[in-house]
PDB file of C-alpha atoms in Angstrom:
ATOM      1  CA  MET A   1     -12.191   1.936 -18.714  1.00  0.00           C
ATOM      2  CA  ILE A   2     -13.376   0.106 -15.615  1.00  0.00           C
ATOM      3  CA  ASP A   3     -16.579   1.561 -14.152  1.00  0.00           C
ATOM      4  CA  LEU A   4     -15.649   3.258 -10.866  1.00  0.00           C
ATOM      5  CA  ASP A   5     -18.941   2.041  -9.400  1.00  0.00           C
ATOM      6  CA  THR A   6     -17.795  -1.580  -9.694  1.00  0.00           C
ATOM      7  CA  LEU A   7     -14.912  -1.018  -7.268  1.00  0.00           C
ATOM      8  CA  LYS A   8     -15.456  -2.231  -3.712  1.00  0.00           C
ATOM      9  CA  TYR A   9     -15.652   0.669  -1.309  1.00  0.00           C
ATOM     10  CA  GLU A  10     -15.728  -0.144   2.408  1.00  0.00           C
ATOM     11  CA  ASN A  11     -17.749   2.423   4.320  1.00  0.00           C
ATOM     12  CA  GLY A  12     -17.514   4.482   1.144  1.00  0.00           C
ATOM     13  CA  LEU A  13     -13.712   4.338   0.986  1.00  0.00           C
ATOM     14  CA  ILE A  14     -11.122   2.475  -1.043  1.00  0.00           C
ATOM     15  CA  LEU A  15      -7.465   2.114  -0.082  1.00  0.00           C
ATOM     16  CA  ALA A  16      -4.907   3.870  -2.283  1.00  0.00           C
ATOM     17  CA  VAL A  17      -1.203   3.021  -2.271  1.00  0.00           C
ATOM     18  CA  VAL A  18       0.974   5.672  -3.894  1.00  0.00           C
ATOM     19  CA  GLN A  19       4.217   4.707  -5.611  1.00  0.00           C
ATOM     20  CA  ASP A  20       6.794   6.869  -7.367  1.00  0.00           C
ATOM     21  CA  GLN A  21       6.631   5.824 -11.009  1.00  0.00           C
ATOM     22  CA  LYS A  22      10.356   6.213 -11.641  1.00  0.00           C
ATOM     23  CA  SER A  23      12.111   5.246  -8.397  1.00  0.00           C
ATOM     24  CA  ARG A  24       9.368   2.690  -7.534  1.00  0.00           C
ATOM     25  CA  GLU A  25       9.520   3.914  -3.936  1.00  0.00           C
ATOM     26  CA  VAL A  26       6.258   3.412  -2.022  1.00  0.00           C
ATOM     27  CA  LEU A  27       5.408   6.944  -0.890  1.00  0.00           C
ATOM     28  CA  MET A  28       2.267   6.690   1.235  1.00  0.00           C
ATOM     29  CA  CYS A  29      -1.129   5.107   1.772  1.00  0.00           C
ATOM     30  CA  ALA A  30      -4.409   6.972   1.998  1.00  0.00           C
ATOM     31  CA  TYR A  31      -8.103   6.483   1.351  1.00  0.00           C
ATOM     32  CA  MET A  32     -10.318   7.701  -1.465  1.00  0.00           C
ATOM     33  CA  ASN A  33     -14.049   7.983  -1.754  1.00  0.00           C
ATOM     34  CA  ARG A  34     -15.769   7.783  -5.145  1.00  0.00           C
ATOM     35  CA  GLU A  35     -15.483  11.559  -5.612  1.00  0.00           C
ATOM     36  CA  ALA A  36     -11.750  11.653  -4.795  1.00  0.00           C
ATOM     37  CA  LEU A  37     -11.066   8.840  -7.248  1.00  0.00           C
ATOM     38  CA  GLU A  38     -13.125  10.537  -9.939  1.00  0.00           C
ATOM     39  CA  LYS A  39     -11.314  13.859  -9.385  1.00  0.00           C
ATOM     40  CA  THR A  40      -7.983  12.040  -9.542  1.00  0.00           C
ATOM     41  CA  VAL A  41      -8.907  10.410 -12.848  1.00  0.00           C
ATOM     42  CA  LYS A  42     -10.282  13.641 -14.331  1.00  0.00           C
ATOM     43  CA  THR A  43      -7.536  16.032 -13.219  1.00  0.00           C
ATOM     44  CA  GLY A  44      -4.502  13.732 -13.174  1.00  0.00           C
ATOM     45  CA  ILE A  45      -3.680  15.070  -9.695  1.00  0.00           C
ATOM     46  CA  ALA A  46      -4.090  12.789  -6.645  1.00  0.00           C
ATOM     47  CA  HIS A  47      -7.092  13.537  -4.434  1.00  0.00           C
ATOM     48  CA  PHE A  48      -7.976  11.597  -1.295  1.00  0.00           C
ATOM     49  CA  TRP A  49     -10.546  11.570   1.462  1.00  0.00           C
ATOM     50  CA  SER A  50      -9.125  12.831   4.740  1.00  0.00           C
ATOM     51  CA  ARG A  51     -10.580  10.582   7.418  1.00  0.00           C
ATOM     52  CA  SER A  52      -9.405  12.915  10.208  1.00  0.00           C
ATOM     53  CA  ARG A  53     -10.714  16.130   8.636  1.00  0.00           C
ATOM     54  CA  LYS A  54     -13.664  14.370   6.978  1.00  0.00           C
ATOM     55  CA  GLN A  55     -13.215  16.216   3.710  1.00  0.00           C
ATOM     56  CA  LEU A  56     -11.889  15.892   0.191  1.00  0.00           C
ATOM     57  CA  TRP A  57      -8.137  16.407   0.231  1.00  0.00           C
ATOM     58  CA  LYS A  58      -6.110  17.506  -2.765  1.00  0.00           C
ATOM     59  CA  LYS A  59      -2.669  16.235  -1.796  1.00  0.00           C
ATOM     60  CA  GLY A  60      -0.167  19.108  -1.856  1.00  0.00           C
ATOM     61  CA  GLU A  61      -2.763  21.883  -1.990  1.00  0.00           C
ATOM     62  CA  THR A  62      -1.007  23.727   0.871  1.00  0.00           C
ATOM     63  CA  SER A  63       2.570  22.566   0.372  1.00  0.00           C
ATOM     64  CA  GLY A  64       2.635  22.475  -3.408  1.00  0.00           C
ATOM     65  CA  HIS A  65       3.798  18.876  -3.175  1.00  0.00           C
ATOM     66  CA  LEU A  66       1.352  17.543  -5.717  1.00  0.00           C
ATOM     67  CA  GLN A  67       1.228  14.010  -7.053  1.00  0.00           C
ATOM     68  CA  LYS A  68       0.885  13.845 -10.832  1.00  0.00           C
ATOM     69  CA  VAL A  69      -0.832  10.559 -11.552  1.00  0.00           C
ATOM     70  CA  LYS A  70       0.636   8.648 -14.483  1.00  0.00           C
ATOM     71  CA  GLU A  71      -1.234   5.373 -14.119  1.00  0.00           C
ATOM     72  CA  ILE A  72      -3.838   3.797 -11.853  1.00  0.00           C
ATOM     73  CA  ARG A  73      -3.934   0.068 -11.196  1.00  0.00           C
ATOM     74  CA  ILE A  74      -6.553  -1.927  -9.345  1.00  0.00           C
ATOM     75  CA  ASP A  75      -6.077  -5.103  -7.383  1.00  0.00           C
ATOM     76  CA  CYS A  76      -7.663  -8.509  -7.959  1.00  0.00           C
ATOM     77  CA  ASP A  77     -10.340  -7.949  -5.304  1.00  0.00           C
ATOM     78  CA  MET A  78     -11.065  -4.448  -6.625  1.00  0.00           C
ATOM     79  CA  ASP A  79     -10.817  -3.076  -3.104  1.00  0.00           C
ATOM     80  CA  SER A  80      -7.575  -1.123  -3.446  1.00  0.00           C
ATOM     81  CA  VAL A  81      -5.865   1.003  -6.063  1.00  0.00           C
ATOM     82  CA  LEU A  82      -2.218   1.717  -6.814  1.00  0.00           C
ATOM     83  CA  LEU A  83      -1.314   5.185  -8.062  1.00  0.00           C
ATOM     84  CA  LEU A  84       1.911   5.495 -10.020  1.00  0.00           C
ATOM     85  CA  VAL A  85       2.884   9.131  -9.676  1.00  0.00           C
ATOM     86  CA  GLU A  86       5.426  11.819 -10.258  1.00  0.00           C
ATOM     87  CA  GLN A  87       5.872  13.298  -6.780  1.00  0.00           C
ATOM     88  CA  VAL A  88       6.626  17.015  -6.535  1.00  0.00           C
ATOM     89  CA  GLY A  89       8.827  17.578  -3.449  1.00  0.00           C
ATOM     90  CA  GLY A  90       8.074  15.019  -0.749  1.00  0.00           C
ATOM     91  CA  ALA A  91       4.992  12.981   0.092  1.00  0.00           C
ATOM     92  CA  CYS A  92       5.512  13.061   3.853  1.00  0.00           C
ATOM     93  CA  HIS A  93       4.549  15.974   6.106  1.00  0.00           C
ATOM     94  CA  MET A  94       7.702  15.220   8.117  1.00  0.00           C
ATOM     95  CA  GLY A  95       9.818  16.334   5.147  1.00  0.00           C
ATOM     96  CA  TYR A  96      10.711  12.953   3.723  1.00  0.00           C
ATOM     97  CA  ARG A  97      10.173  11.788   0.181  1.00  0.00           C
ATOM     98  CA  SER A  98       8.234   8.768   1.498  1.00  0.00           C
ATOM     99  CA  CYS A  99       6.109   8.364   4.623  1.00  0.00           C
ATOM    100  CA  PHE A 100       7.865   5.006   5.103  1.00  0.00           C
ATOM    101  CA  TYR A 101      11.148   6.652   6.082  1.00  0.00           C
ATOM    102  CA  ARG A 102      11.874   4.482   9.138  1.00  0.00           C
ATOM    103  CA  ASN A 103      12.385   0.773   9.541  1.00  0.00           C
ATOM    104  CA  LEU A 104      11.180  -1.309  12.454  1.00  0.00           C
ATOM    105  CA  LYS A 105      14.617  -1.031  14.042  1.00  0.00           C
ATOM    106  CA  GLY A 106      13.879   2.685  14.382  1.00  0.00           C
ATOM    107  CA  GLU A 107      16.522   3.710  11.838  1.00  0.00           C
ATOM    108  CA  VAL A 108      15.780   6.529   9.401  1.00  0.00           C
ATOM    109  CA  VAL A 109      16.268   5.042   5.938  1.00  0.00           C
ATOM    110  CA  GLY A 110      14.347   7.566   3.826  1.00  0.00           C
ATOM    111  CA  GLU A 111      15.573  10.693   2.116  1.00  0.00           C
ATOM    112  CA  LYS A 112      14.695  14.062   3.656  1.00  0.00           C
ATOM    113  CA  VAL A 113      13.788  16.500   0.908  1.00  0.00           C
ATOM    114  CA  PHE A 114      12.373  19.542   2.712  1.00  0.00           C
ATOM    115  CA  GLU A 115      12.064  21.183   6.116  1.00  0.00           C
ATOM    116  CA  PRO A 116       8.446  21.041   7.319  1.00  0.00           C
ATOM    117  CA  LYS A 117       8.704  24.472   8.996  1.00  0.00           C
ATOM    118  CA  ASP A 118       9.604  26.065   5.655  1.00  0.00           C
ATOM    119  CA  VAL A 119       6.551  24.576   3.955  1.00  0.00           C
ATOM    120  CA  TYR A 120       3.618  24.467   6.381  1.00  0.00           C
TER     121      TYR A 120
ATOM    122  CA  MET B   1      13.605  -1.940  17.708  1.00  0.00           C
ATOM    123  CA  ILE B   2      10.303  -0.092  17.788  1.00  0.00           C
ATOM    124  CA  ASP B   3       7.854  -1.505  20.341  1.00  0.00           C
ATOM    125  CA  LEU B   4       5.042  -3.193  18.383  1.00  0.00           C
ATOM    126  CA  ASP B   5       2.577  -1.935  20.992  1.00  0.00           C
ATOM    127  CA  THR B   6       3.273   1.682  19.992  1.00  0.00           C
ATOM    128  CA  LEU B   7       1.926   1.107  16.468  1.00  0.00           C
ATOM    129  CA  LYS B   8      -1.589   2.347  15.797  1.00  0.00           C
ATOM    130  CA  TYR B   9      -3.956  -0.530  15.211  1.00  0.00           C
ATOM    131  CA  GLU B  10      -7.466   0.304  14.042  1.00  0.00           C
ATOM    132  CA  ASN B  11      -9.967  -2.233  15.340  1.00  0.00           C
ATOM    133  CA  GLY B  12      -6.913  -4.309  16.181  1.00  0.00           C
ATOM    134  CA  LEU B  13      -5.505  -4.200  12.640  1.00  0.00           C
ATOM    135  CA  ILE B  14      -2.718  -2.377  10.856  1.00  0.00           C
ATOM    136  CA  LEU B  15      -2.408  -2.043   7.085  1.00  0.00           C
ATOM    137  CA  ALA B  16       0.491  -3.843   5.416  1.00  0.00           C
ATOM    138  CA  VAL B  17       1.720  -3.031   1.905  1.00  0.00           C
ATOM    139  CA  VAL B  18       3.943  -5.711   0.407  1.00  0.00           C
ATOM    140  CA  GLN B  19       6.644  -4.786  -2.096  1.00  0.00           C
ATOM    141  CA  ASP B  20       9.137  -6.983  -3.931  1.00  0.00           C
ATOM    142  CA  GLN B  21      12.523  -5.965  -2.583  1.00  0.00           C
ATOM    143  CA  LYS B  22      14.350  -6.387  -5.887  1.00  0.00           C
ATOM    144  CA  SER B  23      11.885  -5.420  -8.624  1.00  0.00           C
ATOM    145  CA  ARG B  24      10.178  -2.835  -6.333  1.00  0.00           C
ATOM    146  CA  GLU B  25       6.820  -4.034  -7.655  1.00  0.00           C
ATOM    147  CA  VAL B  26       3.939  -3.486  -5.218  1.00  0.00           C
ATOM    148  CA  LEU B  27       2.560  -7.001  -4.766  1.00  0.00           C
ATOM    149  CA  MET B  28      -0.478  -6.699  -2.504  1.00  0.00           C
ATOM    150  CA  CYS B  29      -2.098  -5.088   0.508  1.00  0.00           C
ATOM    151  CA  ALA B  30      -3.406  -6.922   3.546  1.00  0.00           C
ATOM    152  CA  TYR B  31      -4.013  -6.400   7.239  1.00  0.00           C
ATOM    153  CA  MET B  32      -2.103  -7.618  10.276  1.00  0.00           C
ATOM    154  CA  ASN B  33      -3.064  -7.863  13.892  1.00  0.00           C
ATOM    155  CA  ARG B  34      -0.435  -7.671  16.638  1.00  0.00           C
ATOM    156  CA  GLU B  35       0.059 -11.450  16.544  1.00  0.00           C
ATOM    157  CA  ALA B  36       0.531 -11.571  12.752  1.00  0.00           C
ATOM    158  CA  LEU B  37       3.096  -8.777  12.900  1.00  0.00           C
ATOM    159  CA  GLU B  38       4.940 -10.480  15.740  1.00  0.00           C
ATOM    160  CA  LYS B  39       4.985 -13.817  13.870  1.00  0.00           C
ATOM    161  CA  THR B  40       6.252 -12.030  10.768  1.00  0.00           C
ATOM    162  CA  VAL B  41       9.079 -10.417  12.724  1.00  0.00           C
ATOM    163  CA  LYS B  42       9.988 -13.644  14.531  1.00  0.00           C
ATOM    164  CA  THR B  43       9.833 -16.053  11.587  1.00  0.00           C
ATOM    165  CA  GLY B  44      10.813 -13.772   8.700  1.00  0.00           C
ATOM    166  CA  ILE B  45       7.787 -15.099   6.775  1.00  0.00           C
ATOM    167  CA  ALA B  46       4.805 -12.798   6.138  1.00  0.00           C
ATOM    168  CA  HIS B  47       1.710 -13.494   8.243  1.00  0.00           C
ATOM    169  CA  PHE B  48      -1.526 -11.523   8.025  1.00  0.00           C
ATOM    170  CA  TRP B  49      -4.986 -11.458   9.540  1.00  0.00           C
ATOM    171  CA  SER B  50      -7.612 -12.713   7.126  1.00  0.00           C
ATOM    172  CA  ARG B  51     -10.601 -10.445   7.603  1.00  0.00           C
ATOM    173  CA  SER B  52     -12.866 -12.763   5.584  1.00  0.00           C
ATOM    174  CA  ARG B  53     -11.842 -15.971   7.363  1.00  0.00           C
ATOM    175  CA  LYS B  54     -11.238 -14.192  10.684  1.00  0.00           C
ATOM    176  CA  GLN B  55      -8.025 -16.066  11.356  1.00  0.00           C
ATOM    177  CA  LEU B  56      -4.257 -15.777  11.260  1.00  0.00           C
ATOM    178  CA  TRP B  57      -3.067 -16.326   7.711  1.00  0.00           C
ATOM    179  CA  LYS B  58       0.429 -17.464   6.797  1.00  0.00           C
ATOM    180  CA  LYS B  59       0.666 -16.222   3.219  1.00  0.00           C
ATOM    181  CA  GLY B  60       1.520 -19.117   0.897  1.00  0.00           C
ATOM    182  CA  GLU B  61       0.764 -21.865   3.411  1.00  0.00           C
ATOM    183  CA  THR B  62      -1.378 -23.707   0.825  1.00  0.00           C
ATOM    184  CA  SER B  63       0.289 -22.586  -2.399  1.00  0.00           C
ATOM    185  CA  GLY B  64       3.883 -22.526  -1.209  1.00  0.00           C
ATOM    186  CA  HIS B  65       4.076 -18.932  -2.408  1.00  0.00           C
ATOM    187  CA  LEU B  66       5.686 -17.588   0.732  1.00  0.00           C
ATOM    188  CA  GLN B  67       6.931 -14.072   1.256  1.00  0.00           C
ATOM    189  CA  LYS B  68      10.382 -13.933   2.839  1.00  0.00           C
ATOM    190  CA  VAL B  69      10.526 -10.635   4.670  1.00  0.00           C
ATOM    191  CA  LYS B  70      13.798  -8.750   4.247  1.00  0.00           C
ATOM    192  CA  GLU B  71      12.869  -5.455   5.868  1.00  0.00           C
ATOM    193  CA  ILE B  72       9.882  -3.845   7.565  1.00  0.00           C
ATOM    194  CA  ARG B  73       9.267  -0.111   7.410  1.00  0.00           C
ATOM    195  CA  ILE B  74       6.669   1.932   9.258  1.00  0.00           C
ATOM    196  CA  ASP B  75       5.007   5.115   8.140  1.00  0.00           C
ATOM    197  CA  CYS B  76       5.057   8.531   9.805  1.00  0.00           C
ATOM    198  CA  ASP B  77       1.661   8.014  11.459  1.00  0.00           C
ATOM    199  CA  MET B  78       2.634   4.510  12.605  1.00  0.00           C
ATOM    200  CA  ASP B  79      -0.618   3.160  11.214  1.00  0.00           C
ATOM    201  CA  SER B  80       0.753   1.170   8.280  1.00  0.00           C
ATOM    202  CA  VAL B  81       3.773  -0.993   7.544  1.00  0.00           C
ATOM    203  CA  LEU B  82       5.679  -1.743   4.362  1.00  0.00           C
ATOM    204  CA  LEU B  83       7.121  -5.228   3.936  1.00  0.00           C
ATOM    205  CA  LEU B  84      10.034  -5.581   1.541  1.00  0.00           C
ATOM    206  CA  VAL B  85       9.995  -9.223   0.533  1.00  0.00           C
ATOM    207  CA  GLU B  86      11.359 -11.939  -1.650  1.00  0.00           C
ATOM    208  CA  GLN B  87       8.207 -13.397  -3.214  1.00  0.00           C
ATOM    209  CA  VAL B  88       8.197 -17.120  -3.984  1.00  0.00           C
ATOM    210  CA  GLY B  89       6.011 -17.679  -7.077  1.00  0.00           C
ATOM    211  CA  GLY B  90       3.235 -15.106  -7.274  1.00  0.00           C
ATOM    212  CA  ALA B  91       1.447 -13.023  -4.657  1.00  0.00           C
ATOM    213  CA  CYS B  92      -1.938 -13.081  -6.392  1.00  0.00           C
ATOM    214  CA  HIS B  93      -4.407 -15.964  -6.207  1.00  0.00           C
ATOM    215  CA  MET B  94      -5.253 -15.232  -9.850  1.00  0.00           C
ATOM    216  CA  GLY B  95      -1.763 -16.387 -10.853  1.00  0.00           C
ATOM    217  CA  TYR B  96      -0.090 -13.028 -11.261  1.00  0.00           C
ATOM    218  CA  ARG B  97       3.080 -11.882  -9.587  1.00  0.00           C
ATOM    219  CA  SER B  98       1.227  -8.831  -8.209  1.00  0.00           C
ATOM    220  CA  CYS B  99      -2.420  -8.387  -7.240  1.00  0.00           C
ATOM    221  CA  PHE B 100      -2.262  -5.042  -9.080  1.00  0.00           C
ATOM    222  CA  TYR B 101      -2.110  -6.710 -12.487  1.00  0.00           C
ATOM    223  CA  ARG B 102      -4.738  -4.522 -14.188  1.00  0.00           C
ATOM    224  CA  ASN B 103      -4.914  -0.826 -14.835  1.00  0.00           C
ATOM    225  CA  LEU B 104      -8.047   1.285 -14.678  1.00  0.00           C
ATOM    226  CA  LYS B 105      -8.408   0.995 -18.442  1.00  0.00           C
ATOM    227  CA  GLY B 106      -9.005  -2.716 -17.836  1.00  0.00           C
ATOM    228  CA  GLU B 107      -5.738  -3.781 -19.487  1.00  0.00           C
ATOM    229  CA  VAL B 108      -3.710  -6.609 -17.960  1.00  0.00           C
ATOM    230  CA  VAL B 109      -0.266  -5.154 -17.292  1.00  0.00           C
ATOM    231  CA  GLY B 110       1.065  -7.678 -14.756  1.00  0.00           C
ATOM    232  CA  GLU B 111       3.056 -10.827 -15.328  1.00  0.00           C
ATOM    233  CA  LYS B 112       1.281 -14.174 -14.987  1.00  0.00           C
ATOM    234  CA  VAL B 113       3.555 -16.620 -13.201  1.00  0.00           C
ATOM    235  CA  PHE B 114       1.351 -19.641 -12.449  1.00  0.00           C
ATOM    236  CA  GLU B 115      -1.980 -21.253 -13.267  1.00  0.00           C
ATOM    237  CA  PRO B 116      -4.309 -21.070 -10.256  1.00  0.00           C
ATOM    238  CA  LYS B 117      -5.843 -24.487 -11.020  1.00  0.00           C
ATOM    239  CA  ASP B 118      -2.403 -26.110 -10.756  1.00  0.00           C
ATOM    240  CA  VAL B 119      -1.794 -24.607  -7.325  1.00  0.00           C
ATOM    241  CA  TYR B 120      -5.039 -24.466  -5.339  1.00  0.00           C
TER     242      TYR B 120
END
């Protein structure tokens, strides 16, 4: 097990990319502090640091759309992590499975899996 | 086409996640400024902003390990982009196909595709 203290946090945060373990779809990006990463490792449920709310954020706590973490990878520079997860429902607050549901042409290419008004 | 000026740059930079279009492997994360994103769109070859060298960085310029960009997606918050690419050689300077070649247990799980000393 790699010591979480050896990872490179920038202003206390490390970047986390979240990928669906089965479909390999990239679901979202977020940031973790040391505590969020530790909680993620211990509980097997993705936790992040909300930079806007300035608090620990258990993804899906309100919506039920949890991310069950199956594997965590680290990059060569040790300044970002990749979570391979089983996503309950959708990762995106707009109702899509992935936050990357649009391309640069402006076309919607992602799958809508819930109606935000029914969930939040 | 979404206006590149409407994206949300933080200190002039936007996060880019790079994914292999075919294998769906997440290859790396890097940052782009407006110019790097524009060059990427115009040339179809991934360009980033090197935060350490403080300069525009055409990925693979030295090694030949270019990333041919097939599609660009943007996330719901418009503060990160996902590049779907065809990766020539390997994305990682350590010789692996992906920078995320280790898991948190410390095991090497990625595929080594070149010897760094032969390339750099």
